[in-house]
Amino acid sequence: MGNTPKIEMRGICKAFGKKVVLSGVDLDVGVGESVVIIGGSGTGKSVTLKSILGLLTPDSGTVKVDGENVIGMGAADRERINHQFGMLFQGGALFDSLPVWENVTFGLLAEKRCTREDAPEISIEKLAMVGLNADVAYLMPSELSGGMQKRVGLARAIASDPEIIFFDEPTTGLDPIMADVINDLIVKVSREVGATALSITHDMASARKIADRIAMLYEGKIIWQGPVADIDHSGNEYVDQFINGRAEGPIQMAVRA
Amino acid sequence: MTMNPFQPIGRALLNLFAVIGRISTFAGSGMMHAVRPPYYPRIVLRQMVDIGFYSLPVVGLTAVFAGMVLALQSYTGFSRFSAEGAIANVVVLSITRELGPVLAGLMVAGRIGASLAAEIGTMRVTEQIDALTTLSTNPMKYLVAPRLIAGLTMFPILVLIADIIGVFGGYIVAVYKLGFNGANYMQKTMDFLTFEDVQSGLVKAAVFGFIVALMGCYHGYNSKGGAQGVGMATTNAVVSSCILILCSDYVLTEMFFSK
Ligand SMILES: Nc1ncnc2c1ncn2[C@@H]1O[C@H](COP(=O)(O)OP(=O)(O)OP(=O)(O)O)[C@@H](O)[C@H]1O
Ligand SMILES: [Mg+2]
């Protein structure tokens, strides 16, 4: 049992109507490992994460968490599994009717791991980790800039010290310096706290920094995966084109001049 | 290609049954979560204030004018014989049995049904409902159950207040416009008022409140797409709760008064 992966995906397929998004995704994430999924816009990276979280049900395939198949499991079991998850949504998905402090401590309050009296104090600590100062805690999400919302979402995702964290484009919309602060934070959470992390990013600098392993999603499948050190000599022309950001290559974007 | 005229009818019927099934499942799950812990008293209370307290002006205005018009209208018919008694009777019966619950229900369906659908629909399309799931919170329990409880409990209270205000509206017109004796009119009103009338109105109110909250939550929860999807959910919530209120009003009236 020693090397059961934390997350094991096999043959995940998902189509929306006629549009096939995933057609057999196989991916493992080891305990304490940090894996980054790269891939073009609209290739189904977010859909992959949501399939693991149970927010979308794949048409076929299995997802195992700690060796236990989570697809089609009952609501109570699903809740138990989801306890160990934290998720940063691509769009932030902050609760716009609640102040920032309550957003950040929402999971802790739901699990009764802190009281409402202590919550603002705790949220200020968590906000400091993502480079936001204390007065932000009492604002509403609509009063924040896009990048600040992203960071509050990040603070919320890591607030309850989850064992498995999903980051959907953690550095998109941040300035380069703040992006690096966030990269450091993700590295800290996964290396020091020992959390398992599965992230999505378009930002290759960020991917190189936070990943132990990189996987590339293309046309519904993982077409390449390997240690981050191998990314520059993957021998895969799709990967080469993607990481170098060239318009010319095997990946054809659906644009006409 | 053969055109079978029954095909579209059959399909529409099947769709209808499918929707009824989905709504029933949704309602059942919402109620189940309402009675099982964990509870969210803070949110229930907030919804009660939103649905109950903030609907008072709209319901009160509707009721007072309904009562006034009733008094005025029935005066034309009854003016020649013992008008006081007849008018008091018409006003108090119509208000408590029908107009109180139905008018309040329709007004609040517009106000509450729309805002519930818009709020929950926005949460759906901005992934806030997904976020709840990842934060150890069941959205049916956190979002839907409190609103169903609030609808179910606050509507009867609203309608009780509407009854009182409506009768008062009738009184104003009868006494200050038609020149009847105030004490006499009140006495007649009390004579005609029965417990059953009020009770049937309040039961109706509870049903309507449940319908409005359910339709708002259901359409919001299942909205798709962006702003347009939320807009559609809002419209559907209001239209379907109005229709369901009128249909169930008939059924409930049959049950109460056709013995
Ligand atoms: N709920 C849904 N209903 C219908 N289609 C969907 C849904 N969610 C995603 N899709 C489709 O699936 C495809 C993949 O979406 P996804 O959000 O996973 O892309 P992505 O790889 O995360 O892209 P990006 O990098 O731009 O975020 C898209 O073409 C999208 O239109
Ligand atoms: Mg995405």
Short mmCIF file of N, CA and C in Angstrom, two decimals, chain A residues 10-161:
data_model
loop_
_atom_site.label_atom_id
_atom_site.label_comp_id
_atom_site.label_asym_id
_atom_site.label_seq_id
_atom_site.Cartn_x
_atom_site.Cartn_y
_atom_site.Cartn_z
N ARG A 10 -8.20 7.27 -14.16
CA ARG A 10 -8.06 6.31 -15.26
C ARG A 10 -9.20 6.48 -16.26
N GLY A 11 -8.83 6.75 -17.48
CA GLY A 11 -9.80 6.76 -18.58
C GLY A 11 -10.97 7.71 -18.39
N ILE A 12 -10.70 8.90 -17.86
CA ILE A 12 -11.79 9.85 -17.65
C ILE A 12 -12.26 10.41 -18.99
N CYS A 13 -13.55 10.22 -19.28
CA CYS A 13 -14.15 10.79 -20.49
C CYS A 13 -15.27 11.71 -20.07
N LYS A 14 -15.37 12.81 -20.76
CA LYS A 14 -16.47 13.72 -20.48
C LYS A 14 -16.82 14.49 -21.74
N ALA A 15 -18.10 14.46 -22.09
CA ALA A 15 -18.57 15.24 -23.22
C ALA A 15 -19.73 16.10 -22.77
N PHE A 16 -19.84 17.29 -23.32
CA PHE A 16 -21.02 18.13 -23.10
C PHE A 16 -21.82 18.09 -24.39
N GLY A 17 -22.94 17.37 -24.37
CA GLY A 17 -23.68 17.20 -25.61
C GLY A 17 -22.81 16.47 -26.62
N LYS A 18 -22.61 17.06 -27.78
CA LYS A 18 -21.80 16.41 -28.81
C LYS A 18 -20.32 16.75 -28.65
N LYS A 19 -20.05 17.75 -27.82
CA LYS A 19 -18.69 18.24 -27.71
C LYS A 19 -17.88 17.39 -26.73
N VAL A 20 -16.95 16.61 -27.25
CA VAL A 20 -16.12 15.76 -26.40
C VAL A 20 -14.99 16.62 -25.82
N VAL A 21 -14.90 16.66 -24.51
CA VAL A 21 -13.85 17.46 -23.89
C VAL A 21 -12.71 16.56 -23.43
N LEU A 22 -13.03 15.54 -22.64
CA LEU A 22 -12.00 14.61 -22.19
C LEU A 22 -12.28 13.25 -22.82
N SER A 23 -11.22 12.62 -23.34
CA SER A 23 -11.44 11.30 -23.96
C SER A 23 -10.40 10.31 -23.45
N GLY A 24 -10.40 10.11 -22.14
CA GLY A 24 -9.49 9.13 -21.57
C GLY A 24 -8.28 9.75 -20.91
N VAL A 25 -8.52 10.49 -19.83
CA VAL A 25 -7.42 11.10 -19.11
C VAL A 25 -6.90 10.12 -18.06
N ASP A 26 -5.61 9.84 -18.10
CA ASP A 26 -4.95 9.02 -17.08
C ASP A 26 -3.91 9.89 -16.39
N LEU A 27 -4.03 10.00 -15.08
CA LEU A 27 -3.05 10.83 -14.37
C LEU A 27 -2.99 10.40 -12.91
N ASP A 28 -1.78 10.31 -12.39
CA ASP A 28 -1.59 10.00 -10.98
C ASP A 28 -0.94 11.18 -10.29
N VAL A 29 -1.34 11.41 -9.06
CA VAL A 29 -0.66 12.41 -8.24
C VAL A 29 -0.27 11.71 -6.95
N GLY A 30 1.03 11.64 -6.70
CA GLY A 30 1.51 10.93 -5.52
C GLY A 30 1.29 11.71 -4.24
N VAL A 31 1.45 11.05 -3.12
CA VAL A 31 1.28 11.71 -1.82
C VAL A 31 2.32 12.81 -1.68
N GLY A 32 1.87 14.02 -1.38
CA GLY A 32 2.77 15.14 -1.18
C GLY A 32 3.39 15.68 -2.46
N GLU A 33 2.95 15.18 -3.58
CA GLU A 33 3.53 15.62 -4.84
C GLU A 33 2.81 16.87 -5.35
N SER A 34 3.51 17.64 -6.17
CA SER A 34 2.88 18.80 -6.78
C SER A 34 2.90 18.61 -8.30
N VAL A 35 1.74 18.43 -8.87
CA VAL A 35 1.64 18.20 -10.31
C VAL A 35 0.96 19.41 -10.95
N VAL A 36 1.49 19.81 -12.08
CA VAL A 36 0.88 20.93 -12.80
C VAL A 36 0.37 20.43 -14.15
N ILE A 37 -0.87 20.78 -14.46
CA ILE A 37 -1.42 20.45 -15.77
C ILE A 37 -1.30 21.70 -16.64
N ILE A 38 -0.70 21.53 -17.81
CA ILE A 38 -0.67 22.63 -18.76
C ILE A 38 -1.48 22.21 -19.99
N GLY A 39 -1.80 23.18 -20.81
CA GLY A 39 -2.59 22.86 -21.99
C GLY A 39 -3.31 24.10 -22.46
N GLY A 40 -3.71 24.08 -23.71
CA GLY A 40 -4.34 25.24 -24.32
C GLY A 40 -5.65 25.59 -23.65
N SER A 41 -6.10 26.80 -23.92
CA SER A 41 -7.37 27.27 -23.38
C SER A 41 -8.51 26.42 -23.93
N GLY A 42 -9.38 25.98 -23.05
CA GLY A 42 -10.53 25.21 -23.47
C GLY A 42 -10.27 23.74 -23.73
N THR A 43 -9.11 23.23 -23.30
CA THR A 43 -8.83 21.82 -23.54
C THR A 43 -9.43 20.92 -22.45
N GLY A 44 -9.97 21.51 -21.40
CA GLY A 44 -10.63 20.69 -20.38
C GLY A 44 -9.85 20.53 -19.09
N LYS A 45 -8.97 21.48 -18.81
CA LYS A 45 -8.20 21.41 -17.57
C LYS A 45 -9.11 21.61 -16.36
N SER A 46 -9.93 22.63 -16.43
CA SER A 46 -10.84 22.87 -15.31
C SER A 46 -11.84 21.72 -15.16
N VAL A 47 -12.28 21.19 -16.29
CA VAL A 47 -13.21 20.06 -16.24
C VAL A 47 -12.55 18.86 -15.54
N THR A 48 -11.26 18.66 -15.78
CA THR A 48 -10.54 17.57 -15.11
C THR A 48 -10.58 17.74 -13.60
N LEU A 49 -10.27 18.94 -13.13
CA LEU A 49 -10.31 19.18 -11.68
C LEU A 49 -11.71 18.96 -11.12
N LYS A 50 -12.70 19.47 -11.83
CA LYS A 50 -14.07 19.35 -11.32
C LYS A 50 -14.53 17.90 -11.30
N SER A 51 -13.97 17.08 -12.19
CA SER A 51 -14.32 15.67 -12.17
C SER A 51 -13.79 15.00 -10.90
N ILE A 52 -12.62 15.42 -10.46
CA ILE A 52 -12.06 14.83 -9.24
C ILE A 52 -12.88 15.27 -8.03
N LEU A 53 -13.27 16.54 -8.03
CA LEU A 53 -14.00 17.09 -6.90
C LEU A 53 -15.46 16.62 -6.84
N GLY A 54 -15.93 15.97 -7.90
CA GLY A 54 -17.32 15.54 -7.91
C GLY A 54 -18.28 16.63 -8.30
N LEU A 55 -17.77 17.76 -8.81
CA LEU A 55 -18.65 18.83 -9.25
C LEU A 55 -19.21 18.52 -10.63
N LEU A 56 -18.49 17.68 -11.36
CA LEU A 56 -18.98 17.15 -12.63
C LEU A 56 -18.83 15.63 -12.54
N THR A 57 -19.76 14.91 -13.14
CA THR A 57 -19.62 13.46 -13.15
C THR A 57 -19.12 13.04 -14.52
N PRO A 58 -17.95 12.38 -14.57
CA PRO A 58 -17.44 11.93 -15.87
C PRO A 58 -18.39 10.91 -16.49
N ASP A 59 -18.37 10.84 -17.82
CA ASP A 59 -19.21 9.86 -18.51
C ASP A 59 -18.69 8.45 -18.28
N SER A 60 -17.36 8.31 -18.19
CA SER A 60 -16.79 7.01 -17.85
C SER A 60 -15.41 7.24 -17.26
N GLY A 61 -14.86 6.17 -16.69
CA GLY A 61 -13.55 6.29 -16.06
C GLY A 61 -13.66 6.26 -14.55
N THR A 62 -12.51 6.11 -13.89
CA THR A 62 -12.51 6.08 -12.43
C THR A 62 -11.57 7.14 -11.89
N VAL A 63 -11.95 7.65 -10.73
CA VAL A 63 -11.07 8.54 -9.97
C VAL A 63 -10.93 7.92 -8.59
N LYS A 64 -9.70 7.62 -8.19
CA LYS A 64 -9.50 7.08 -6.85
C LYS A 64 -8.77 8.10 -6.01
N VAL A 65 -9.26 8.29 -4.79
CA VAL A 65 -8.58 9.13 -3.82
C VAL A 65 -8.15 8.21 -2.69
N ASP A 66 -6.87 8.15 -2.41
CA ASP A 66 -6.34 7.20 -1.43
C ASP A 66 -6.79 5.77 -1.75
N GLY A 67 -6.84 5.44 -3.01
CA GLY A 67 -7.19 4.08 -3.40
C GLY A 67 -8.67 3.76 -3.41
N GLU A 68 -9.52 4.75 -3.10
CA GLU A 68 -10.96 4.52 -3.00
C GLU A 68 -11.66 5.20 -4.18
N ASN A 69 -12.42 4.43 -4.93
CA ASN A 69 -13.10 5.02 -6.09
C ASN A 69 -14.18 6.00 -5.63
N VAL A 70 -14.11 7.24 -6.11
CA VAL A 70 -15.04 8.26 -5.64
C VAL A 70 -16.14 8.57 -6.65
N ILE A 71 -16.08 7.97 -7.83
CA ILE A 71 -17.12 8.25 -8.82
C ILE A 71 -18.37 7.47 -8.44
N GLY A 72 -19.47 8.18 -8.34
CA GLY A 72 -20.74 7.54 -8.05
C GLY A 72 -20.91 7.14 -6.59
N MET A 73 -20.06 7.64 -5.71
CA MET A 73 -20.22 7.29 -4.30
C MET A 73 -21.34 8.13 -3.69
N GLY A 74 -21.89 7.65 -2.55
CA GLY A 74 -23.02 8.32 -1.92
C GLY A 74 -22.64 9.69 -1.38
N ALA A 75 -23.68 10.48 -1.09
CA ALA A 75 -23.46 11.87 -0.68
C ALA A 75 -22.63 11.95 0.61
N ALA A 76 -22.89 11.06 1.55
CA ALA A 76 -22.18 11.13 2.84
C ALA A 76 -20.69 10.84 2.65
N ASP A 77 -20.40 9.80 1.84
CA ASP A 77 -18.99 9.47 1.58
C ASP A 77 -18.31 10.59 0.83
N ARG A 78 -19.03 11.15 -0.13
CA ARG A 78 -18.48 12.24 -0.92
C ARG A 78 -18.10 13.41 -0.01
N GLU A 79 -18.97 13.70 0.96
CA GLU A 79 -18.68 14.78 1.88
C GLU A 79 -17.42 14.49 2.69
N ARG A 80 -17.29 13.23 3.10
CA ARG A 80 -16.11 12.84 3.88
C ARG A 80 -14.84 13.04 3.04
N ILE A 81 -14.89 12.63 1.77
CA ILE A 81 -13.73 12.80 0.89
C ILE A 81 -13.44 14.28 0.67
N ASN A 82 -14.50 15.05 0.43
CA ASN A 82 -14.31 16.47 0.13
C ASN A 82 -13.73 17.26 1.30
N HIS A 83 -13.87 16.72 2.52
CA HIS A 83 -13.29 17.38 3.68
C HIS A 83 -11.80 17.65 3.50
N GLN A 84 -11.11 16.73 2.81
CA GLN A 84 -9.66 16.89 2.72
C GLN A 84 -9.24 17.71 1.50
N PHE A 85 -10.22 18.23 0.76
CA PHE A 85 -9.91 19.01 -0.43
C PHE A 85 -9.94 20.51 -0.16
N GLY A 86 -9.11 21.24 -0.88
CA GLY A 86 -9.24 22.69 -0.94
C GLY A 86 -9.18 23.05 -2.41
N MET A 87 -9.94 24.06 -2.81
CA MET A 87 -9.96 24.38 -4.25
C MET A 87 -9.95 25.89 -4.46
N LEU A 88 -9.03 26.32 -5.30
CA LEU A 88 -9.06 27.70 -5.77
C LEU A 88 -9.71 27.69 -7.14
N PHE A 89 -10.85 28.34 -7.26
CA PHE A 89 -11.54 28.36 -8.55
C PHE A 89 -10.93 29.39 -9.48
N GLN A 90 -11.01 29.06 -10.76
CA GLN A 90 -10.43 29.95 -11.77
C GLN A 90 -11.00 31.36 -11.64
N GLY A 91 -12.31 31.45 -11.43
CA GLY A 91 -12.94 32.77 -11.33
C GLY A 91 -13.03 33.28 -9.90
N GLY A 92 -12.35 32.64 -8.96
CA GLY A 92 -12.41 33.08 -7.58
C GLY A 92 -13.56 32.45 -6.81
N ALA A 93 -14.79 32.61 -7.37
CA ALA A 93 -16.00 32.04 -6.76
C ALA A 93 -16.13 32.44 -5.29
N LEU A 94 -15.81 33.69 -4.97
CA LEU A 94 -16.01 34.16 -3.60
C LEU A 94 -17.51 34.36 -3.35
N PHE A 95 -17.92 34.17 -2.10
CA PHE A 95 -19.33 34.38 -1.75
C PHE A 95 -19.56 35.89 -1.65
N ASP A 96 -20.30 36.44 -2.61
CA ASP A 96 -20.35 37.90 -2.67
C ASP A 96 -21.28 38.50 -1.63
N SER A 97 -22.01 37.67 -0.89
CA SER A 97 -22.86 38.22 0.17
C SER A 97 -22.15 38.23 1.52
N LEU A 98 -20.93 37.70 1.57
CA LEU A 98 -20.23 37.61 2.84
C LEU A 98 -18.96 38.45 2.79
N PRO A 99 -18.59 39.06 3.93
CA PRO A 99 -17.33 39.81 3.96
C PRO A 99 -16.13 38.88 3.76
N VAL A 100 -15.00 39.48 3.43
CA VAL A 100 -13.81 38.69 3.12
C VAL A 100 -13.44 37.74 4.25
N TRP A 101 -13.50 38.23 5.50
CA TRP A 101 -13.06 37.36 6.60
C TRP A 101 -13.91 36.10 6.68
N GLU A 102 -15.22 36.26 6.39
CA GLU A 102 -16.09 35.09 6.49
C GLU A 102 -15.86 34.15 5.31
N ASN A 103 -15.51 34.73 4.16
CA ASN A 103 -15.13 33.90 3.02
C ASN A 103 -13.93 33.03 3.37
N VAL A 104 -12.91 33.67 3.93
CA VAL A 104 -11.66 32.97 4.19
C VAL A 104 -11.87 31.85 5.20
N THR A 105 -12.66 32.11 6.24
CA THR A 105 -12.80 31.12 7.30
C THR A 105 -14.05 30.25 7.11
N PHE A 106 -14.66 30.32 5.94
CA PHE A 106 -15.91 29.60 5.73
C PHE A 106 -15.79 28.11 6.03
N GLY A 107 -14.74 27.49 5.51
CA GLY A 107 -14.55 26.05 5.72
C GLY A 107 -14.30 25.73 7.18
N LEU A 108 -13.51 26.56 7.85
CA LEU A 108 -13.22 26.34 9.27
C LEU A 108 -14.50 26.46 10.10
N LEU A 109 -15.31 27.48 9.77
CA LEU A 109 -16.56 27.66 10.50
C LEU A 109 -17.50 26.49 10.25
N ALA A 110 -17.54 26.04 8.99
CA ALA A 110 -18.44 24.93 8.65
C ALA A 110 -18.04 23.66 9.39
N GLU A 111 -16.75 23.48 9.58
CA GLU A 111 -16.30 22.28 10.29
C GLU A 111 -16.16 22.53 11.78
N LYS A 112 -16.63 23.69 12.22
CA LYS A 112 -16.60 24.06 13.64
C LYS A 112 -15.19 24.00 14.21
N ARG A 113 -14.22 24.37 13.38
CA ARG A 113 -12.84 24.38 13.87
C ARG A 113 -12.44 25.75 14.38
N CYS A 114 -13.34 26.73 14.24
CA CYS A 114 -13.11 28.01 14.92
C CYS A 114 -14.46 28.66 15.18
N THR A 115 -14.49 29.60 16.11
CA THR A 115 -15.75 30.27 16.44
C THR A 115 -15.85 31.56 15.63
N ARG A 116 -17.05 32.09 15.56
CA ARG A 116 -17.23 33.33 14.81
C ARG A 116 -16.45 34.48 15.43
N GLU A 117 -16.23 34.41 16.74
CA GLU A 117 -15.49 35.48 17.41
C GLU A 117 -14.03 35.47 16.95
N ASP A 118 -13.46 34.26 16.82
CA ASP A 118 -12.04 34.17 16.45
C ASP A 118 -11.82 34.32 14.94
N ALA A 119 -12.89 34.14 14.16
CA ALA A 119 -12.73 34.03 12.72
C ALA A 119 -12.04 35.24 12.07
N PRO A 120 -12.41 36.49 12.42
CA PRO A 120 -11.73 37.62 11.75
C PRO A 120 -10.23 37.60 11.99
N GLU A 121 -9.85 37.28 13.25
CA GLU A 121 -8.44 37.22 13.60
C GLU A 121 -7.70 36.18 12.75
N ILE A 122 -8.30 34.99 12.66
CA ILE A 122 -7.68 33.91 11.88
C ILE A 122 -7.60 34.30 10.41
N SER A 123 -8.66 34.93 9.91
CA SER A 123 -8.67 35.29 8.49
C SER A 123 -7.55 36.29 8.19
N ILE A 124 -7.28 37.18 9.14
CA ILE A 124 -6.22 38.18 8.93
C ILE A 124 -4.86 37.48 8.78
N GLU A 125 -4.65 36.44 9.61
CA GLU A 125 -3.43 35.64 9.49
C GLU A 125 -3.31 35.02 8.09
N LYS A 126 -4.43 34.43 7.64
CA LYS A 126 -4.40 33.74 6.35
C LYS A 126 -4.21 34.75 5.21
N LEU A 127 -4.82 35.92 5.38
CA LEU A 127 -4.70 36.94 4.34
C LEU A 127 -3.27 37.43 4.24
N ALA A 128 -2.59 37.50 5.39
CA ALA A 128 -1.20 37.94 5.38
C ALA A 128 -0.34 36.99 4.54
N MET A 129 -0.69 35.70 4.58
CA MET A 129 0.07 34.72 3.81
C MET A 129 -0.01 34.98 2.31
N VAL A 130 -1.11 35.57 1.84
CA VAL A 130 -1.25 35.85 0.41
C VAL A 130 -0.98 37.32 0.11
N GLY A 131 -0.35 38.02 1.07
CA GLY A 131 0.08 39.39 0.82
C GLY A 131 -1.03 40.41 0.87
N LEU A 132 -2.08 40.14 1.65
CA LEU A 132 -3.15 41.13 1.80
C LEU A 132 -3.15 41.63 3.24
N ASN A 133 -3.40 42.92 3.43
CA ASN A 133 -3.35 43.39 4.82
C ASN A 133 -4.71 43.36 5.49
N ALA A 134 -4.66 43.66 6.79
CA ALA A 134 -5.78 43.34 7.67
C ALA A 134 -7.09 44.04 7.30
N ASP A 135 -7.00 45.26 6.77
CA ASP A 135 -8.27 45.97 6.52
C ASP A 135 -9.09 45.32 5.40
N VAL A 136 -8.42 44.50 4.57
CA VAL A 136 -9.16 43.80 3.52
C VAL A 136 -10.21 42.87 4.12
N ALA A 137 -9.92 42.37 5.32
CA ALA A 137 -10.81 41.37 5.94
C ALA A 137 -12.24 41.86 6.06
N TYR A 138 -12.41 43.16 6.23
CA TYR A 138 -13.75 43.67 6.48
C TYR A 138 -14.43 44.22 5.23
N LEU A 139 -13.78 44.07 4.09
CA LEU A 139 -14.41 44.51 2.85
C LEU A 139 -15.29 43.40 2.28
N MET A 140 -16.15 43.77 1.33
CA MET A 140 -16.93 42.76 0.60
C MET A 140 -16.14 42.40 -0.66
N PRO A 141 -16.33 41.16 -1.16
CA PRO A 141 -15.58 40.75 -2.35
C PRO A 141 -15.73 41.71 -3.54
N SER A 142 -16.90 42.33 -3.68
CA SER A 142 -17.10 43.22 -4.83
C SER A 142 -16.25 44.47 -4.73
N GLU A 143 -15.70 44.74 -3.54
CA GLU A 143 -14.87 45.94 -3.39
C GLU A 143 -13.40 45.66 -3.68
N LEU A 144 -13.08 44.44 -4.10
CA LEU A 144 -11.68 44.08 -4.34
C LEU A 144 -11.37 44.07 -5.82
N SER A 145 -10.09 44.26 -6.14
CA SER A 145 -9.66 44.14 -7.53
C SER A 145 -9.62 42.65 -7.90
N GLY A 146 -9.51 42.36 -9.20
CA GLY A 146 -9.49 40.98 -9.65
C GLY A 146 -8.38 40.15 -9.00
N GLY A 147 -7.19 40.73 -8.95
CA GLY A 147 -6.06 40.02 -8.36
C GLY A 147 -6.24 39.79 -6.87
N MET A 148 -6.86 40.78 -6.21
CA MET A 148 -7.11 40.62 -4.77
C MET A 148 -8.13 39.51 -4.54
N GLN A 149 -9.14 39.46 -5.40
CA GLN A 149 -10.14 38.39 -5.27
C GLN A 149 -9.48 37.02 -5.40
N LYS A 150 -8.57 36.95 -6.37
CA LYS A 150 -7.87 35.69 -6.60
C LYS A 150 -7.12 35.28 -5.33
N ARG A 151 -6.46 36.25 -4.71
CA ARG A 151 -5.67 35.92 -3.52
C ARG A 151 -6.55 35.57 -2.33
N VAL A 152 -7.74 36.23 -2.24
CA VAL A 152 -8.66 35.83 -1.17
C VAL A 152 -9.13 34.40 -1.42
N GLY A 153 -9.38 34.08 -2.69
CA GLY A 153 -9.78 32.71 -3.03
C GLY A 153 -8.70 31.71 -2.64
N LEU A 154 -7.46 32.13 -2.84
CA LEU A 154 -6.34 31.27 -2.48
C LEU A 154 -6.28 31.09 -0.96
N ALA A 155 -6.46 32.20 -0.24
CA ALA A 155 -6.44 32.13 1.23
C ALA A 155 -7.56 31.20 1.71
N ARG A 156 -8.72 31.28 1.07
CA ARG A 156 -9.84 30.43 1.47
C ARG A 156 -9.53 28.96 1.19
N ALA A 157 -8.85 28.71 0.05
CA ALA A 157 -8.57 27.32 -0.32
C ALA A 157 -7.61 26.65 0.66
N ILE A 158 -6.65 27.43 1.18
CA ILE A 158 -5.65 26.79 2.05
C ILE A 158 -5.97 26.97 3.53
N ALA A 159 -7.05 27.72 3.84
CA ALA A 159 -7.30 28.08 5.24
C ALA A 159 -7.50 26.86 6.14
N SER A 160 -8.14 25.82 5.62
CA SER A 160 -8.44 24.69 6.51
C SER A 160 -7.37 23.61 6.40
N ASP A 161 -6.17 23.97 5.96
CA ASP A 161 -5.04 23.04 5.82
C ASP A 161 -5.45 21.73 5.16
#
